[in-house]
Amino acid sequence: FFFKQKTAYEILTCDWSSDVCSSDLSSPHRSQKTRSSGWSGSGSAGACGAQFTANTMATVSEAIGLALPLATPASAQTTKLKLVLNWKYQGPQGLFFLAEDKGYFKAEGLEVTLDQGNGSGAGVPLVANGTYDVAFGDINALIELAAKKPEDAPIAVYVMFNQPPFTVAVKADSPIKTPKDFEGKTLGGAANDGALKLFPALCKIAKFDCAKVNITNMQPNLREQMLMQGQVDGVFGYVNTIRFSAKLMGVGDDKLRYINFGDYGMDLYSNAIIVSKKLVKENPKAVEGLVRAINKGLIDSLKDLDGSVAAVAKREPLIKLPVERERFDATLKEEMNHPEIAKIGLGKIGRAHV
């Protein structure tokens, strides 16, 4: 079977511009097997170098979460939505901007404002309190809010990052080799950092005493600087955020090591499209259209990785294109590459994974 012959990354990054790797939302090759993160519908996409039956085409569409409702003409009345991203404008966010540039939001009757964020965990309360309608944020922060205030908790409709990016970065020559070595050391992170919020769970799973670890808060833009200057022994964050922020300040990856939460049993989802309960209740068609438009932007990003990063540069001309392209590549490989893609696609969650 095709998926057993390719990794999830190969599925995501195959030549989507070729004849057999095309996306066609109106394809006749539809099947009830296609599904996404809760929004029923149809769609298909080819996969590189394979001969397809209708069933195979339907299954391949799952690899990028294409199981979305059929497109409908834009409503005469435009729905305005405010969406806060996970962080400052960076390479992996190009899919959102392509959806805007290519008119996918407009085609769904949507006018979407895309704002920079202050961390993957920060967007969840902003959606809960009504400041934003949508966030691209950490599903674990959403779960935490739902446990405390279920009546306020937004809803995740498309889980995009299916591998755990959470880490504590240390200098390459640090004596810290395992989580147990955090005891007696000082670790720093932004208050809304997803890895910092999950640190108590790591303490429990890896069997070390959180009370013996000193935690200091810092501004996110000071994280790598404070680590390299020795002001802290380690810093919380997403692997690729730290890696490429360090690279932009001249610190090579050989100068860092990562204590990854996933290596200690925390096989977690992270970033997802998160929408308010109010929006789901009052305008479910807008939510469907939003997911469909973002998904088309993702497909186009995979067809043209450089073009996707260039769409980010239109909003933030000061980014370094080669670094942001490398960041996007790393995000695809390390944060969107769980083996379950071959079975359930991108966007849906697997019961064994939650």
mmCIF file of N, CA, C and O in Angstrom, residues 310-353:
data_model
loop_
_atom_site.group_PDB
_atom_site.id
_atom_site.type_symbol
_atom_site.label_atom_id
_atom_site.label_comp_id
_atom_site.label_asym_id
_atom_site.label_seq_id
_atom_site.Cartn_x
_atom_site.Cartn_y
_atom_site.Cartn_z
ATOM 1 N N ALA A 310 8.133 33.663 0.568
ATOM 2 C CA ALA A 310 8.101 34.998 -0.033
ATOM 3 C C ALA A 310 6.832 35.747 0.374
ATOM 4 O O ALA A 310 6.846 36.976 0.522
ATOM 5 N N ALA A 311 5.736 35.017 0.583
ATOM 6 C CA ALA A 311 4.496 35.661 1.022
ATOM 7 C C ALA A 311 4.657 36.247 2.424
ATOM 8 O O ALA A 311 4.047 37.267 2.750
ATOM 9 N N VAL A 312 5.487 35.615 3.251
ATOM 10 C CA VAL A 312 5.781 36.168 4.575
ATOM 11 C C VAL A 312 6.618 37.436 4.431
ATOM 12 O O VAL A 312 6.384 38.441 5.113
ATOM 13 N N ALA A 313 7.593 37.387 3.525
ATOM 14 C CA ALA A 313 8.484 38.530 3.319
ATOM 15 C C ALA A 313 7.731 39.772 2.841
ATOM 16 O O ALA A 313 8.171 40.898 3.086
ATOM 17 N N LYS A 314 6.593 39.581 2.176
ATOM 18 C CA LYS A 314 5.780 40.726 1.759
ATOM 19 C C LYS A 314 5.282 41.494 2.979
ATOM 20 O O LYS A 314 5.117 42.710 2.928
ATOM 21 N N ARG A 315 5.055 40.779 4.082
ATOM 22 C CA ARG A 315 4.576 41.432 5.307
ATOM 23 C C ARG A 315 5.717 41.876 6.205
ATOM 24 O O ARG A 315 5.573 42.850 6.945
ATOM 25 N N GLU A 316 6.822 41.159 6.136
ATOM 26 C CA GLU A 316 7.972 41.469 6.984
ATOM 27 C C GLU A 316 9.238 41.410 6.130
ATOM 28 O O GLU A 316 9.923 40.378 6.066
ATOM 29 N N PRO A 317 9.562 42.511 5.432
ATOM 30 C CA PRO A 317 10.691 42.514 4.492
ATOM 31 C C PRO A 317 12.044 42.247 5.144
ATOM 32 O O PRO A 317 13.005 41.924 4.432
ATOM 33 N N LEU A 318 12.156 42.378 6.459
ATOM 34 C CA LEU A 318 13.450 42.225 7.119
ATOM 35 C C LEU A 318 13.825 40.774 7.410
ATOM 36 O O LEU A 318 14.932 40.500 7.853
ATOM 37 N N ILE A 319 12.907 39.834 7.155
ATOM 38 C CA ILE A 319 13.267 38.436 7.411
ATOM 39 C C ILE A 319 14.334 37.983 6.416
ATOM 40 O O ILE A 319 14.440 38.516 5.310
ATOM 41 N N LYS A 320 15.131 37.007 6.810
ATOM 42 C CA LYS A 320 16.157 36.442 5.931
ATOM 43 C C LYS A 320 15.572 35.211 5.250
ATOM 44 O O LYS A 320 15.335 34.186 5.880
ATOM 45 N N LEU A 321 15.341 35.341 3.953
ATOM 46 C CA LEU A 321 14.628 34.302 3.213
ATOM 47 C C LEU A 321 15.254 32.910 3.333
ATOM 48 O O LEU A 321 14.530 31.931 3.567
ATOM 49 N N PRO A 322 16.586 32.760 3.190
ATOM 50 C CA PRO A 322 17.149 31.406 3.287
ATOM 51 C C PRO A 322 16.925 30.771 4.663
ATOM 52 O O PRO A 322 16.639 29.567 4.752
ATOM 53 N N VAL A 323 17.035 31.570 5.715
ATOM 54 C CA VAL A 323 16.827 31.046 7.066
ATOM 55 C C VAL A 323 15.367 30.658 7.263
ATOM 56 O O VAL A 323 15.062 29.596 7.834
ATOM 57 N N GLU A 324 14.452 31.488 6.772
ATOM 58 C CA GLU A 324 13.033 31.189 6.956
ATOM 59 C C GLU A 324 12.593 30.002 6.113
ATOM 60 O O GLU A 324 11.710 29.239 6.520
ATOM 61 N N ARG A 325 13.217 29.819 4.946
ATOM 62 C CA ARG A 325 12.930 28.622 4.143
ATOM 63 C C ARG A 325 13.411 27.382 4.900
ATOM 64 O O ARG A 325 12.721 26.355 4.953
ATOM 65 N N GLU A 326 14.583 27.472 5.495
ATOM 66 C CA GLU A 326 15.111 26.354 6.271
ATOM 67 C C GLU A 326 14.228 26.072 7.486
ATOM 68 O O GLU A 326 13.989 24.916 7.848
ATOM 69 N N ARG A 327 13.718 27.126 8.098
ATOM 70 C CA ARG A 327 12.820 26.966 9.240
ATOM 71 C C ARG A 327 11.534 26.235 8.812
ATOM 72 O O ARG A 327 11.018 25.376 9.523
ATOM 73 N N PHE A 328 11.014 26.611 7.639
ATOM 74 C CA PHE A 328 9.810 25.972 7.128
ATOM 75 C C PHE A 328 10.064 24.484 6.866
ATOM 76 O O PHE A 328 9.253 23.618 7.235
ATOM 77 N N ASP A 329 11.188 24.170 6.230
ATOM 78 C CA ASP A 329 11.551 22.771 5.982
ATOM 79 C C ASP A 329 11.603 21.987 7.291
ATOM 80 O O ASP A 329 11.082 20.870 7.392
ATOM 81 N N ALA A 330 12.251 22.572 8.290
ATOM 82 C CA ALA A 330 12.397 21.892 9.579
ATOM 83 C C ALA A 330 11.046 21.701 10.261
ATOM 84 O O ALA A 330 10.804 20.672 10.900
ATOM 85 N N THR A 331 10.160 22.682 10.108
ATOM 86 C CA THR A 331 8.824 22.561 10.696
ATOM 87 C C THR A 331 8.056 21.408 10.068
ATOM 88 O O THR A 331 7.403 20.621 10.764
ATOM 89 N N LEU A 332 8.139 21.281 8.756
ATOM 90 C CA LEU A 332 7.468 20.170 8.071
ATOM 91 C C LEU A 332 8.005 18.821 8.545
ATOM 92 O O LEU A 332 7.239 17.884 8.785
ATOM 93 N N LYS A 333 9.317 18.732 8.687
ATOM 94 C CA LYS A 333 9.939 17.460 9.047
ATOM 95 C C LYS A 333 9.747 17.100 10.514
ATOM 96 O O LYS A 333 9.577 15.923 10.850
ATOM 97 N N GLU A 334 9.777 18.099 11.381
ATOM 98 C CA GLU A 334 9.865 17.812 12.807
ATOM 99 C C GLU A 334 8.609 18.130 13.609
ATOM 100 O O GLU A 334 8.493 17.714 14.765
ATOM 101 N N GLU A 335 7.663 18.845 13.002
ATOM 102 C CA GLU A 335 6.465 19.211 13.744
ATOM 103 C C GLU A 335 5.170 18.796 13.043
ATOM 104 O O GLU A 335 4.111 18.784 13.663
ATOM 105 N N MET A 336 5.274 18.413 11.767
ATOM 106 C CA MET A 336 4.081 18.032 11.004
ATOM 107 C C MET A 336 4.267 16.674 10.334
ATOM 108 O O MET A 336 3.709 16.406 9.280
ATOM 109 N N ASN A 337 5.035 15.803 10.946
ATOM 110 C CA ASN A 337 5.511 14.595 10.271
ATOM 111 C C ASN A 337 5.249 13.329 11.078
ATOM 112 O O ASN A 337 5.986 12.367 10.992
ATOM 113 N N HIS A 338 4.210 13.332 11.887
ATOM 114 C CA HIS A 338 3.909 12.138 12.682
ATOM 115 C C HIS A 338 3.477 10.993 11.756
ATOM 116 O O HIS A 338 2.757 11.215 10.781
ATOM 117 N N PRO A 339 3.893 9.765 12.045
ATOM 118 C CA PRO A 339 3.522 8.625 11.182
ATOM 119 C C PRO A 339 2.023 8.451 10.996
ATOM 120 O O PRO A 339 1.578 7.873 10.000
ATOM 121 N N GLU A 340 1.212 8.979 11.922
ATOM 122 C CA GLU A 340 -0.232 8.799 11.815
ATOM 123 C C GLU A 340 -0.815 9.490 10.584
ATOM 124 O O GLU A 340 -1.943 9.179 10.167
ATOM 125 N N ILE A 341 -0.067 10.420 9.979
ATOM 126 C CA ILE A 341 -0.545 11.084 8.764
ATOM 127 C C ILE A 341 -0.930 10.059 7.708
ATOM 128 O O ILE A 341 -1.901 10.230 6.979
ATOM 129 N N ALA A 342 -0.171 8.974 7.641
ATOM 130 C CA ALA A 342 -0.440 7.946 6.646
ATOM 131 C C ALA A 342 -1.781 7.263 6.858
ATOM 132 O O ALA A 342 -2.329 6.659 5.941
ATOM 133 N N LYS A 343 -2.324 7.367 8.056
ATOM 134 C CA LYS A 343 -3.581 6.687 8.373
ATOM 135 C C LYS A 343 -4.768 7.642 8.457
ATOM 136 O O LYS A 343 -5.847 7.339 7.963
ATOM 137 N N ILE A 344 -4.567 8.790 9.095
ATOM 138 C CA ILE A 344 -5.707 9.675 9.350
ATOM 139 C C ILE A 344 -5.565 11.044 8.703
ATOM 140 O O ILE A 344 -6.493 11.844 8.731
ATOM 141 N N GLY A 345 -4.413 11.335 8.122
ATOM 142 C CA GLY A 345 -4.223 12.619 7.482
ATOM 143 C C GLY A 345 -3.778 13.713 8.442
ATOM 144 O O GLY A 345 -3.575 13.479 9.623
ATOM 145 N N LEU A 346 -3.604 14.890 7.885
ATOM 146 C CA LEU A 346 -3.213 16.051 8.673
ATOM 147 C C LEU A 346 -4.459 16.872 8.982
ATOM 148 O O LEU A 346 -5.236 17.183 8.097
ATOM 149 N N GLY A 347 -4.637 17.213 10.243
ATOM 150 C CA GLY A 347 -5.798 17.997 10.643
ATOM 151 C C GLY A 347 -6.657 17.257 11.647
ATOM 152 O O GLY A 347 -7.206 17.847 12.567
ATOM 153 N N LYS A 348 -6.766 15.952 11.461
ATOM 154 C CA LYS A 348 -7.546 15.117 12.375
ATOM 155 C C LYS A 348 -6.652 14.658 13.523
ATOM 156 O O LYS A 348 -5.435 14.586 13.374
ATOM 157 N N ILE A 349 -7.251 14.335 14.660
ATOM 158 C CA ILE A 349 -6.488 13.793 15.778
ATOM 159 C C ILE A 349 -6.737 12.297 15.896
ATOM 160 O O ILE A 349 -7.821 11.805 15.596
ATOM 161 N N GLY A 350 -5.702 11.570 16.309
ATOM 162 C CA GLY A 350 -5.826 10.136 16.539
ATOM 163 C C GLY A 350 -6.100 9.856 17.999
ATOM 164 O O GLY A 350 -5.466 10.437 18.879
ATOM 165 N N ARG A 351 -7.053 8.992 18.276
ATOM 166 C CA ARG A 351 -7.433 8.710 19.661
ATOM 167 C C ARG A 351 -6.257 8.164 20.467
ATOM 168 O O ARG A 351 -6.144 8.439 21.668
ATOM 169 N N ALA A 352 -5.380 7.407 19.834
ATOM 170 C CA ALA A 352 -4.241 6.845 20.570
ATOM 171 C C ALA A 352 -3.187 7.888 20.870
ATOM 172 O O ALA A 352 -2.255 7.643 21.625
ATOM 173 N N HIS A 353 -3.357 9.061 20.316
ATOM 174 C CA HIS A 353 -2.339 10.106 20.387
ATOM 175 C C HIS A 353 -2.723 11.187 21.396
ATOM 176 O O HIS A 353 -1.970 12.123 21.615
#
